[in-house]
PDB file of C-alpha atoms in Angstrom:
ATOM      1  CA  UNK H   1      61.011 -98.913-118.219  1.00 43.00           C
ATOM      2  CA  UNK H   2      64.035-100.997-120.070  1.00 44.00           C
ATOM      3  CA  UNK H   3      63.869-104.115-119.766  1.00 53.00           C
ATOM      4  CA  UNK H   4      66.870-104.855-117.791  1.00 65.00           C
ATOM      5  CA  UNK H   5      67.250-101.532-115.875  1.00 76.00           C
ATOM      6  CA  UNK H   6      70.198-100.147-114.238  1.00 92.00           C
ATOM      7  CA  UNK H   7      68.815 -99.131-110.826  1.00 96.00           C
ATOM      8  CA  UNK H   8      68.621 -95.594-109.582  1.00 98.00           C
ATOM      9  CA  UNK H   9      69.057 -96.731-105.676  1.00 98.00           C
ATOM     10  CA  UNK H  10      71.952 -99.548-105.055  1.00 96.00           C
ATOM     11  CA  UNK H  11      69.590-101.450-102.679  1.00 96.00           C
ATOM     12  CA  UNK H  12      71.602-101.488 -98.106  1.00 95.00           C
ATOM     13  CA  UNK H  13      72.232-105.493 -98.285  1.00 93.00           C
ATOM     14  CA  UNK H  14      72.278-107.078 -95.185  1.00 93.00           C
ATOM     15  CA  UNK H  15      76.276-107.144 -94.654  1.00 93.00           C
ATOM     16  CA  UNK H  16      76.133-102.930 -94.419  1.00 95.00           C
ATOM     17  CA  UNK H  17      73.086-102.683 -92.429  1.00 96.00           C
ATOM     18  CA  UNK H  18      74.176-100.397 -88.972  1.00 97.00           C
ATOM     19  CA  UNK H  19      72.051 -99.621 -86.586  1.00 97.00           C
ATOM     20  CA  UNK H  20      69.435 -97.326 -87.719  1.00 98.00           C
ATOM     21  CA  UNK H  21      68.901-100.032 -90.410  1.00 97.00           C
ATOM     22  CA  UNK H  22      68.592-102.614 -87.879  1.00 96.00           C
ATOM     23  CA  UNK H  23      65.961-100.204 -86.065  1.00 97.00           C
ATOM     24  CA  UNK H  24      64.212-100.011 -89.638  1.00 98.00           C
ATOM     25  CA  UNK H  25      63.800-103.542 -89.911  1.00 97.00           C
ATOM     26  CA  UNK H  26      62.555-104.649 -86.859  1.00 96.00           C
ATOM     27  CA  UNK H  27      59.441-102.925 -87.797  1.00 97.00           C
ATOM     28  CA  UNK H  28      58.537-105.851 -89.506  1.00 96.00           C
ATOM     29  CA  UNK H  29      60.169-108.826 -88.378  1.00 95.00           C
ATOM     30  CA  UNK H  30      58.806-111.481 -90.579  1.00 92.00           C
ATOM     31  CA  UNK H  31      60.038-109.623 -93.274  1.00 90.00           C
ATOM     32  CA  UNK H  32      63.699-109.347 -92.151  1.00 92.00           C
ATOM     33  CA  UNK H  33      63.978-112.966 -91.144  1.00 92.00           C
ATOM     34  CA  UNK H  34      62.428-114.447 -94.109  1.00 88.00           C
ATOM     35  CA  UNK H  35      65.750-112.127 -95.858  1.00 88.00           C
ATOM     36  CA  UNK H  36      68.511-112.845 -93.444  1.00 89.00           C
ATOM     37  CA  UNK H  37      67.308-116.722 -93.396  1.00 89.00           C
ATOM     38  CA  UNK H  38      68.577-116.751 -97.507  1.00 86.00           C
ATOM     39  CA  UNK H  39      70.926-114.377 -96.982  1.00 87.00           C
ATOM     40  CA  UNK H  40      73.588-114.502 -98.707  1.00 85.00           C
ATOM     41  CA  UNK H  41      73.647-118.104 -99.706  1.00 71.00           C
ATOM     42  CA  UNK H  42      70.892-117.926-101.983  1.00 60.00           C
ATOM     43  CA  UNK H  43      68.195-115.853-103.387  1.00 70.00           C
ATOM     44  CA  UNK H  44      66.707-113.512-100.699  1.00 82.00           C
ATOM     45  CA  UNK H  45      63.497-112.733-102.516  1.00 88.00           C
ATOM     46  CA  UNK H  46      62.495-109.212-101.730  1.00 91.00           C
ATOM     47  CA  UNK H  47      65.802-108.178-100.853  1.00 94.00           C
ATOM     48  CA  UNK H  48      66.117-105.292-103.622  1.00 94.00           C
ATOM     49  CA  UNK H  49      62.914-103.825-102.940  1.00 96.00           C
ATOM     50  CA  UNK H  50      63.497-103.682 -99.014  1.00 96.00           C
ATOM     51  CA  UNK H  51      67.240-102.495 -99.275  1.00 96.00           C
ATOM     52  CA  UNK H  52      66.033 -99.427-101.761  1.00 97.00           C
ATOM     53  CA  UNK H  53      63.640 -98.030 -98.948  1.00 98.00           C
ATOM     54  CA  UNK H  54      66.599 -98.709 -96.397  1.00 98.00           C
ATOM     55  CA  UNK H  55      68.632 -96.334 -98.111  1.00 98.00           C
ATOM     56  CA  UNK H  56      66.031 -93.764 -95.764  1.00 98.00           C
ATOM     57  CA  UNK H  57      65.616 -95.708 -92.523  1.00 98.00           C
ATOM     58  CA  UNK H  58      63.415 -93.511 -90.850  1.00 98.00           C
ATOM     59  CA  UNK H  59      61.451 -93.958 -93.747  1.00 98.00           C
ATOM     60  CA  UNK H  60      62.062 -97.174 -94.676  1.00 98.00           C
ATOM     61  CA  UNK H  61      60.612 -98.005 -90.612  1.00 98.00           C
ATOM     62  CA  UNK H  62      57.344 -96.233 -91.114  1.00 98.00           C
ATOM     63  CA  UNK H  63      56.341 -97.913 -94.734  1.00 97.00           C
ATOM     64  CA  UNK H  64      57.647-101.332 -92.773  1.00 97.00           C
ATOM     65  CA  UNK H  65      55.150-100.483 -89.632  1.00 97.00           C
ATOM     66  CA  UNK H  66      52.800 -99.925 -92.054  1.00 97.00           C
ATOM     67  CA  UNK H  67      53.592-102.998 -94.450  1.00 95.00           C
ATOM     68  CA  UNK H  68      53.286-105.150 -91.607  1.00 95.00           C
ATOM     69  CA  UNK H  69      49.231-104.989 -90.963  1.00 97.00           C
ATOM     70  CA  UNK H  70      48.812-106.351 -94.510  1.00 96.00           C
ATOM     71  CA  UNK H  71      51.185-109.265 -93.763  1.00 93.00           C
ATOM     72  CA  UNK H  72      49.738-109.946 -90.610  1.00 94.00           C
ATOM     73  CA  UNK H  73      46.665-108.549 -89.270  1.00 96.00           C
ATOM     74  CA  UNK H  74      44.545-107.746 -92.256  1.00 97.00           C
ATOM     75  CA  UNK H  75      40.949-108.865 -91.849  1.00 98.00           C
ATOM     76  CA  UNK H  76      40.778-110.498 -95.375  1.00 98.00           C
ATOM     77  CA  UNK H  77      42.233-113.541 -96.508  1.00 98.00           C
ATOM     78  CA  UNK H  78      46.015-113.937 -98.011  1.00 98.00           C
ATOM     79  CA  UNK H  79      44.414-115.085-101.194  1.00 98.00           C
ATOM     80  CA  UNK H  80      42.424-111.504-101.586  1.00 98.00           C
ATOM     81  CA  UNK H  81      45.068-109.445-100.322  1.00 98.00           C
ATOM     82  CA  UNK H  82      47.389-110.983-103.039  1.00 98.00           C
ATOM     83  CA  UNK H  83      44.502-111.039-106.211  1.00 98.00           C
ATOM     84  CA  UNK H  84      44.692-107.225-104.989  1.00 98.00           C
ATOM     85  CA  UNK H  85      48.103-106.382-104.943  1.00 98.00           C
ATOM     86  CA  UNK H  86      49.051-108.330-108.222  1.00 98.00           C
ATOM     87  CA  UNK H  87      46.323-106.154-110.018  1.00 98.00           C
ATOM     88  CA  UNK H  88      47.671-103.210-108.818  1.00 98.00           C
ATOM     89  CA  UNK H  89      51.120-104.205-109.393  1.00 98.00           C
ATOM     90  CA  UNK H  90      49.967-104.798-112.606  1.00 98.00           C
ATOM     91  CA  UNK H  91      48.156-101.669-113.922  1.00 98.00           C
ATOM     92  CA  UNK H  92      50.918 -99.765-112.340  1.00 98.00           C
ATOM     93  CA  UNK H  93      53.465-101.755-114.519  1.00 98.00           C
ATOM     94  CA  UNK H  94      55.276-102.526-111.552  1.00 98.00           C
ATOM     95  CA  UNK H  95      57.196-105.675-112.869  1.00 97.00           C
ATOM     96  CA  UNK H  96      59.701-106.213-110.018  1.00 97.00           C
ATOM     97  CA  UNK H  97      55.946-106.092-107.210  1.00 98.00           C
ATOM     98  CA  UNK H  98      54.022-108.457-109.827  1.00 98.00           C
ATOM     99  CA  UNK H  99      56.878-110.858-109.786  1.00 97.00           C
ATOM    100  CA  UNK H 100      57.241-110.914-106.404  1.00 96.00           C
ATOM    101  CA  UNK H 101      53.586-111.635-105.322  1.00 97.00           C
ATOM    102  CA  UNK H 102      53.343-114.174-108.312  1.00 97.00           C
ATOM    103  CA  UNK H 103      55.436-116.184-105.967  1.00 95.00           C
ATOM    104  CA  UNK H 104      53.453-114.866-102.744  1.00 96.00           C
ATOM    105  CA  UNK H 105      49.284-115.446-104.809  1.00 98.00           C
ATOM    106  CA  UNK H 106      50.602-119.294-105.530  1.00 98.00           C
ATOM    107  CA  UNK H 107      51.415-119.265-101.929  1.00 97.00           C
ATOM    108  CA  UNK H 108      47.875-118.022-101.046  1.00 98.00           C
ATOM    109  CA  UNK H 109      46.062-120.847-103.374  1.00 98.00           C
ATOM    110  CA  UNK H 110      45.532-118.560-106.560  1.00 98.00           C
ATOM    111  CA  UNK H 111      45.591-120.855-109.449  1.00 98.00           C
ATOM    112  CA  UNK H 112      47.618-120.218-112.509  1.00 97.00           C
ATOM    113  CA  UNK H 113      44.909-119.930-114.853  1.00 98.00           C
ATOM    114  CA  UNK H 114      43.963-117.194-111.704  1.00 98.00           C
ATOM    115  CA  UNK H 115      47.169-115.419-112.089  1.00 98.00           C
ATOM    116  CA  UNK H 116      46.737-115.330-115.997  1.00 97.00           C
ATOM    117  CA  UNK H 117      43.542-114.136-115.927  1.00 98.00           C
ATOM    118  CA  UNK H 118      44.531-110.852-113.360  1.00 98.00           C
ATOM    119  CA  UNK H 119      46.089-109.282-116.012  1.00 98.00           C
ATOM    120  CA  UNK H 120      42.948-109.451-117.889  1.00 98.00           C
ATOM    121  CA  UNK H 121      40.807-107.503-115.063  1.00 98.00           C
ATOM    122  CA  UNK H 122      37.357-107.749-114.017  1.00 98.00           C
ATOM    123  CA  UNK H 123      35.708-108.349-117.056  1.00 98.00           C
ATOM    124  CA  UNK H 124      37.747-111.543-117.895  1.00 98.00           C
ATOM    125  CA  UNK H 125      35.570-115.092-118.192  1.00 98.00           C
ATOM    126  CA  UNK H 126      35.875-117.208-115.652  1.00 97.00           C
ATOM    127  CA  UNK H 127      36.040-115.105-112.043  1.00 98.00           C
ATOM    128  CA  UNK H 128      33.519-115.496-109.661  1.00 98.00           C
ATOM    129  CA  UNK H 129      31.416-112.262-108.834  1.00 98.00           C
ATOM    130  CA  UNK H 130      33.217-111.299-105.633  1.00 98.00           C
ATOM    131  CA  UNK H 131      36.296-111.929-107.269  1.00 98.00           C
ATOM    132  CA  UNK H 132      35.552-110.027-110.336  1.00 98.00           C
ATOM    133  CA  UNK H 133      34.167-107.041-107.661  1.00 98.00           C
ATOM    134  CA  UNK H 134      38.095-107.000-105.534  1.00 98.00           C
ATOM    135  CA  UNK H 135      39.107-106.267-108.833  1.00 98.00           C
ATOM    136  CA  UNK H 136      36.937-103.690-110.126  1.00 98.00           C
ATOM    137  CA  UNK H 137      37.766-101.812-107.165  1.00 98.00           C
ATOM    138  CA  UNK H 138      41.420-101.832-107.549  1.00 98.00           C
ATOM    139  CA  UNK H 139      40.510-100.695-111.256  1.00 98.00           C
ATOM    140  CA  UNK H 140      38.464 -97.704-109.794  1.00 98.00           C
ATOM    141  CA  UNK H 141      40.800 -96.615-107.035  1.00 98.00           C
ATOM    142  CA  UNK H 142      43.694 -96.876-110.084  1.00 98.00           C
ATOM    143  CA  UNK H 143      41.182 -94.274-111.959  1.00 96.00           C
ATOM    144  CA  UNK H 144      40.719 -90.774-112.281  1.00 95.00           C
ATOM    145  CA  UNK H 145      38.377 -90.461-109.333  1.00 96.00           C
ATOM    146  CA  UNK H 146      40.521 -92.747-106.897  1.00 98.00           C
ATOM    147  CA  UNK H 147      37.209 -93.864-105.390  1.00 98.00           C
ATOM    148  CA  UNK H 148      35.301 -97.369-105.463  1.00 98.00           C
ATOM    149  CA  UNK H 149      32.147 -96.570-107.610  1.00 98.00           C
ATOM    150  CA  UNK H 150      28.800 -96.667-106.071  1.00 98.00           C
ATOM    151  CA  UNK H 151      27.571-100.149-107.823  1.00 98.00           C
ATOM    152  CA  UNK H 152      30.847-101.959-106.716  1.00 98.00           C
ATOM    153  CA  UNK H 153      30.703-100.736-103.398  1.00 98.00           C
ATOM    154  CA  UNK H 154      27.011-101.925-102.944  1.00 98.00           C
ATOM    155  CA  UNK H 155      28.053-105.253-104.300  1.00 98.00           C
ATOM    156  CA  UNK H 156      31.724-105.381-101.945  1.00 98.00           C
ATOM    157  CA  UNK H 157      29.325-104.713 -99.168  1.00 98.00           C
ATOM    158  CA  UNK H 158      27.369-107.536 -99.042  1.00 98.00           C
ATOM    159  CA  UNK H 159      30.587-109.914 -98.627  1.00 98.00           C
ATOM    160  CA  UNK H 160      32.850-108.057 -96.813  1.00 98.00           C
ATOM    161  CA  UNK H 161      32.419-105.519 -93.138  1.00 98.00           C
ATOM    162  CA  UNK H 162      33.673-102.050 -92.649  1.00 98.00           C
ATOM    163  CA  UNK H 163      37.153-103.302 -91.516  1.00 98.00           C
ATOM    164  CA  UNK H 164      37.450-105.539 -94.541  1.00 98.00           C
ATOM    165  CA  UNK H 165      36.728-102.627 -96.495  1.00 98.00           C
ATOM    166  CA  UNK H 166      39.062-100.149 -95.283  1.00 98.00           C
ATOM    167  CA  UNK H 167      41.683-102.967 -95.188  1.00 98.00           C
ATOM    168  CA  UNK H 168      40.695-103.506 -99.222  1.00 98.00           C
ATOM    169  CA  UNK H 169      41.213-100.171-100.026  1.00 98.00           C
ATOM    170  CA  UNK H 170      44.481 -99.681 -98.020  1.00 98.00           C
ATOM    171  CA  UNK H 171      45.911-102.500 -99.016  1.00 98.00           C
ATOM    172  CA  UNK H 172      45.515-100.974-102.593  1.00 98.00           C
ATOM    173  CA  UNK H 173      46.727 -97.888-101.649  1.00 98.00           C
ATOM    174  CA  UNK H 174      49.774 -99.033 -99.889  1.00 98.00           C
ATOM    175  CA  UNK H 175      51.131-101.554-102.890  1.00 98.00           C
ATOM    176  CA  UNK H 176      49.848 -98.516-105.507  1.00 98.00           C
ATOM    177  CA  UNK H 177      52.959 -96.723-103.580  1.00 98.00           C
ATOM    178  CA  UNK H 178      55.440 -99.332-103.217  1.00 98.00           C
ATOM    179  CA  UNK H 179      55.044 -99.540-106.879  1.00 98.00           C
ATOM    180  CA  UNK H 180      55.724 -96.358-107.141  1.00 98.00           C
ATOM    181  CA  UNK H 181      58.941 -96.495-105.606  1.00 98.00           C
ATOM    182  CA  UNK H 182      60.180 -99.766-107.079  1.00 98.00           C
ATOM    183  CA  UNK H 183      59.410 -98.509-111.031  1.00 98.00           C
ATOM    184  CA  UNK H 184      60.855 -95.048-109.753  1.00 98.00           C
ATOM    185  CA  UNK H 185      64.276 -96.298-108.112  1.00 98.00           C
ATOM    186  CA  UNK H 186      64.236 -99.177-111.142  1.00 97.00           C
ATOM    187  CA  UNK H 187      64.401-102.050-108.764  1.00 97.00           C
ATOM    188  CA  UNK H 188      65.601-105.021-110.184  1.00 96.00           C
ATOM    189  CA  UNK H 189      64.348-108.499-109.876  1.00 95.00           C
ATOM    190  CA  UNK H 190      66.875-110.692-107.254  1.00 93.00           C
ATOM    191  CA  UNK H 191      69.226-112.886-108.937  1.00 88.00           C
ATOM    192  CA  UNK H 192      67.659-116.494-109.117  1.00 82.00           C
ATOM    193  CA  UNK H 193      63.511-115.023-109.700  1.00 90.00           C
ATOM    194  CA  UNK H 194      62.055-115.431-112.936  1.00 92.00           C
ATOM    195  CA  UNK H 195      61.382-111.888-114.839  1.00 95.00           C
ATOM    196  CA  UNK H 196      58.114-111.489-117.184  1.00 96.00           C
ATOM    197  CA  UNK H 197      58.388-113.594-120.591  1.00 96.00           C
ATOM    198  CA  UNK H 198      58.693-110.992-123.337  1.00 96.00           C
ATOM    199  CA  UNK H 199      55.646-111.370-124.303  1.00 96.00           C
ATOM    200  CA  UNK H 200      53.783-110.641-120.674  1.00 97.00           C
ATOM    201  CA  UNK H 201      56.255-107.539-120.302  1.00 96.00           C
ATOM    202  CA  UNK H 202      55.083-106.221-123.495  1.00 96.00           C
ATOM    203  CA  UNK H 203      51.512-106.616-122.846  1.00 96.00           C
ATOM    204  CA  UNK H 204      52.055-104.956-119.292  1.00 97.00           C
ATOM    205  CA  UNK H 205      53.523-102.038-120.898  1.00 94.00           C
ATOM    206  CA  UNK H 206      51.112-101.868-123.473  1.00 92.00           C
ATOM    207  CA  UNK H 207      47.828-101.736-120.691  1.00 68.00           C
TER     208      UNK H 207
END
């Protein structure tokens, strides 16, 4: 990707949503508040990302409906639903998601030196085992085989149930996508967020 891309999708901002964007929306309401609350008097964080998928509302709704259970009704805590998506944002080079959930991890009580270190992956000093185990598994559903090893999955369930599990590798699965589309449509980075320091970008494009 440049490094200040010209997007592929202009992103629906709130002032031309009709109807069947309104409909899209309200599939996750949190979401559209927490936008039309800073809209357009300041920096509406997530704004580029959701307008891109609302260029397909019918689309754009069933993403949202699924978005939602991460944001809300996940069985695992904000703080390992966001050490999950920033690794996956991360491997998947996804600048405008890693950015994002920077914001959304300090949120969730992920430390800087934590935040750091997630670029680094599992093997990095300092993580605790069941931390360094969420992020194995993102590193093995990123691979070849798309599947939690046997070893890590022994060790994930000792800490975490069956829902947990499924809501682990979903989660993954889900942000793996979104990726996809933000990197594919070049979304860019609202006006106001900080982007990647040169050095961070590099490295992410160099993993």
């Amino acid at each position: 990707m440049q490094n200040e891309p010209v997007p592929r999708i202009s992103p629906v901002l709130p002032s031309e949503w009709d109807g069947a964007v309104a409909d899209a929306v309200s599939a996750f309401p949190s979401g559209r508040d927490f936008v039309l609350a800073r809209w357009p008097n300041s920096t509406a964080q997530g704004m580029n990302g959701l307008g891109t998928m609302l260029r397909h509302p019918a689309l754009a709704k069933a993403i949202l409906t699924f978005s939602i259970h991460f944001a809300t009704w996940t069985t695992v805590s904000k703080r390992i639903r966001e050490l999950l998506i920033l690794r996956i944002g991360w491997l998947r080079r996804s600048e405008y998601e890693f950015v994002q959930h920077l914001l959304l991890g300090r949120k969730a009580g992920l430390s800087e030196a934590e935040l750091e270190r997630v670029q680094s992956g599992p093997d990095a000093p300092g993580w605790s085992e069941e931390d360094a185990d969420l992020l194995r598994a993102v590193d093995e559903l990123h691979g070849d085989g798309a599947c939690i090893e046997d070893a890590t999955w022994a060790r994930l369930r000792t800490r975490f149930d069956t829902a947990q599990i499924l809501d682990i590798i979903f989660a993954v699965g889900c942000y793996d996508l979104l990726a996809m589309v933000f990197n594919s449509a070049r979304v860019v980075l609202e006006s106001g967020l900080e982007p990647l320091e040169p050095v961070v970008r590099e490295r992410m494009h160099a993993t």
